[in-house]
Amino acid sequence: MKHQKVSDLMSDAVVRVQRGTPFKEIAHLLQEYDITAVPVVDAEDRPVGVVSEADLLQKMWGGDPDLSPEHEDRSRPGGGKASATDAAGLMTSPALCARESWSVVDAARVMARHGIKRLLVVDEGGRLIGVVSRSDLLRVFLRADRAIRTEIVEEALVGSLGLAPSSMQVDVVHGHAVLSGRLPDDVSVTVLEEHCRRVDGVVAVEFRPAGDTGAESSAPVGP
């Protein structure tokens, strides 16, 4: 089974600036496009950093790292953003980027690890081609239940586990998948649930053995 890729969900309309873009122009762009950060690219359109609202605000309070340690300038020792006048001095570098070929799981994992809301997306040559946000990734949970059910049957049951499509009743409601039937001896409930969780849009998986009206197992999907 293949998760959706970052390229399927990203926005390819990305406002960007150069290293020499002045402070005020960056502030105007953030306001005009209603965005909170803008990537800084080199002459070949490769991301070299990101300027955020927080970076600009250091100009207001003087950039004292004691006031905002989480916004300390990682690009140069001792800070310096309070006196910066262009993107090169304001940006946080390096920029965290995702490849267009990454799965939504890969992107979500990096966002969670670094506590960020979006990732710049680059092609194989490292050039900026888009941006993907947390809200973009959450769109996988808006998939129709019918599409989720079809993928569970075709990809998880038949494709991965080698079961007959009629061997298990599959019902999906609001992303909650309930599978009813009998499993062969060489397939455990844990393995069945794990394969079903790999389907984009699945929120939880529950297996009910044939003749059992209760739930033998139910578990939420992790990142």
PDB file of N, CA and C in Angstrom, residues 15 23-38 51-53 56:
ATOM      1  N   VAL A  15       4.990  32.096  -2.126  1.00  0.00           N
ATOM      2  CA  VAL A  15       5.624  33.408  -2.101  1.00  0.00           C
ATOM      3  C   VAL A  15       7.037  33.210  -1.570  1.00  0.00           C
ATOM      4  N   PHE A  23      13.563  44.312   4.811  1.00  0.00           N
ATOM      5  CA  PHE A  23      12.664  44.045   5.930  1.00  0.00           C
ATOM      6  C   PHE A  23      11.229  44.440   5.604  1.00  0.00           C
ATOM      7  N   LYS A  24      11.036  45.701   5.162  1.00  0.00           N
ATOM      8  CA  LYS A  24       9.675  46.199   4.947  1.00  0.00           C
ATOM      9  C   LYS A  24       8.959  45.441   3.834  1.00  0.00           C
ATOM     10  N   GLU A  25       9.684  45.046   2.808  1.00  0.00           N
ATOM     11  CA  GLU A  25       9.057  44.302   1.727  1.00  0.00           C
ATOM     12  C   GLU A  25       8.577  42.938   2.226  1.00  0.00           C
ATOM     13  N   ILE A  26       9.368  42.316   3.075  1.00  0.00           N
ATOM     14  CA  ILE A  26       8.954  41.030   3.655  1.00  0.00           C
ATOM     15  C   ILE A  26       7.694  41.216   4.490  1.00  0.00           C
ATOM     16  N   ALA A  27       7.663  42.276   5.301  1.00  0.00           N
ATOM     17  CA  ALA A  27       6.490  42.543   6.136  1.00  0.00           C
ATOM     18  C   ALA A  27       5.258  42.755   5.276  1.00  0.00           C
ATOM     19  N   HIS A  28       5.399  43.476   4.162  1.00  0.00           N
ATOM     20  CA  HIS A  28       4.276  43.705   3.249  1.00  0.00           C
ATOM     21  C   HIS A  28       3.787  42.390   2.639  1.00  0.00           C
ATOM     22  N   LEU A  29       4.709  41.517   2.265  1.00  0.00           N
ATOM     23  CA  LEU A  29       4.331  40.243   1.654  1.00  0.00           C
ATOM     24  C   LEU A  29       3.557  39.368   2.639  1.00  0.00           C
ATOM     25  N   LEU A  30       4.008  39.318   3.880  1.00  0.00           N
ATOM     26  CA  LEU A  30       3.311  38.511   4.886  1.00  0.00           C
ATOM     27  C   LEU A  30       1.884  39.003   5.073  1.00  0.00           C
ATOM     28  N   GLN A  31       1.719  40.337   5.075  1.00  0.00           N
ATOM     29  CA  GLN A  31       0.385  40.905   5.256  1.00  0.00           C
ATOM     30  C   GLN A  31      -0.468  40.722   3.998  1.00  0.00           C
ATOM     31  N   GLU A  32       0.102  40.987   2.841  1.00  0.00           N
ATOM     32  CA  GLU A  32      -0.648  40.917   1.591  1.00  0.00           C
ATOM     33  C   GLU A  32      -1.182  39.523   1.312  1.00  0.00           C
ATOM     34  N   TYR A  33      -0.366  38.509   1.577  1.00  0.00           N
ATOM     35  CA  TYR A  33      -0.759  37.133   1.266  1.00  0.00           C
ATOM     36  C   TYR A  33      -1.292  36.381   2.486  1.00  0.00           C
ATOM     37  N   ASP A  34      -1.398  37.084   3.607  1.00  0.00           N
ATOM     38  CA  ASP A  34      -1.940  36.492   4.834  1.00  0.00           C
ATOM     39  C   ASP A  34      -1.193  35.208   5.201  1.00  0.00           C
ATOM     40  N   ILE A  35       0.116  35.293   5.244  1.00  0.00           N
ATOM     41  CA  ILE A  35       0.961  34.159   5.603  1.00  0.00           C
ATOM     42  C   ILE A  35       1.814  34.543   6.804  1.00  0.00           C
ATOM     43  N   THR A  36       2.375  33.568   7.472  1.00  0.00           N
ATOM     44  CA  THR A  36       3.155  33.833   8.680  1.00  0.00           C
ATOM     45  C   THR A  36       4.653  33.655   8.477  1.00  0.00           C
ATOM     46  N   ALA A  37       5.055  33.165   7.313  1.00  0.00           N
ATOM     47  CA  ALA A  37       6.477  32.974   7.041  1.00  0.00           C
ATOM     48  C   ALA A  37       6.694  32.916   5.541  1.00  0.00           C
ATOM     49  N   VAL A  38       7.915  33.205   5.125  1.00  0.00           N
ATOM     50  CA  VAL A  38       8.245  33.195   3.706  1.00  0.00           C
ATOM     51  C   VAL A  38       9.632  32.573   3.523  1.00  0.00           C
ATOM     52  N   VAL A  51      12.022  33.277   6.780  1.00  0.00           N
ATOM     53  CA  VAL A  51      11.769  34.442   7.620  1.00  0.00           C
ATOM     54  C   VAL A  51      10.323  34.373   8.086  1.00  0.00           C
ATOM     55  N   SER A  52      10.116  34.397   9.390  1.00  0.00           N
ATOM     56  CA  SER A  52       8.773  34.311   9.953  1.00  0.00           C
ATOM     57  C   SER A  52       8.381  35.619  10.628  1.00  0.00           C
ATOM     58  N   GLU A  53       7.129  35.711  11.009  1.00  0.00           N
ATOM     59  CA  GLU A  53       6.666  36.879  11.771  1.00  0.00           C
ATOM     60  C   GLU A  53       7.494  37.043  13.040  1.00  0.00           C
ATOM     61  N   LEU A  56      10.692  38.846  12.362  1.00  0.00           N
ATOM     62  CA  LEU A  56      10.492  40.285  12.183  1.00  0.00           C
ATOM     63  C   LEU A  56      10.232  40.991  13.510  1.00  0.00           C
TER      64      LEU A  56
END
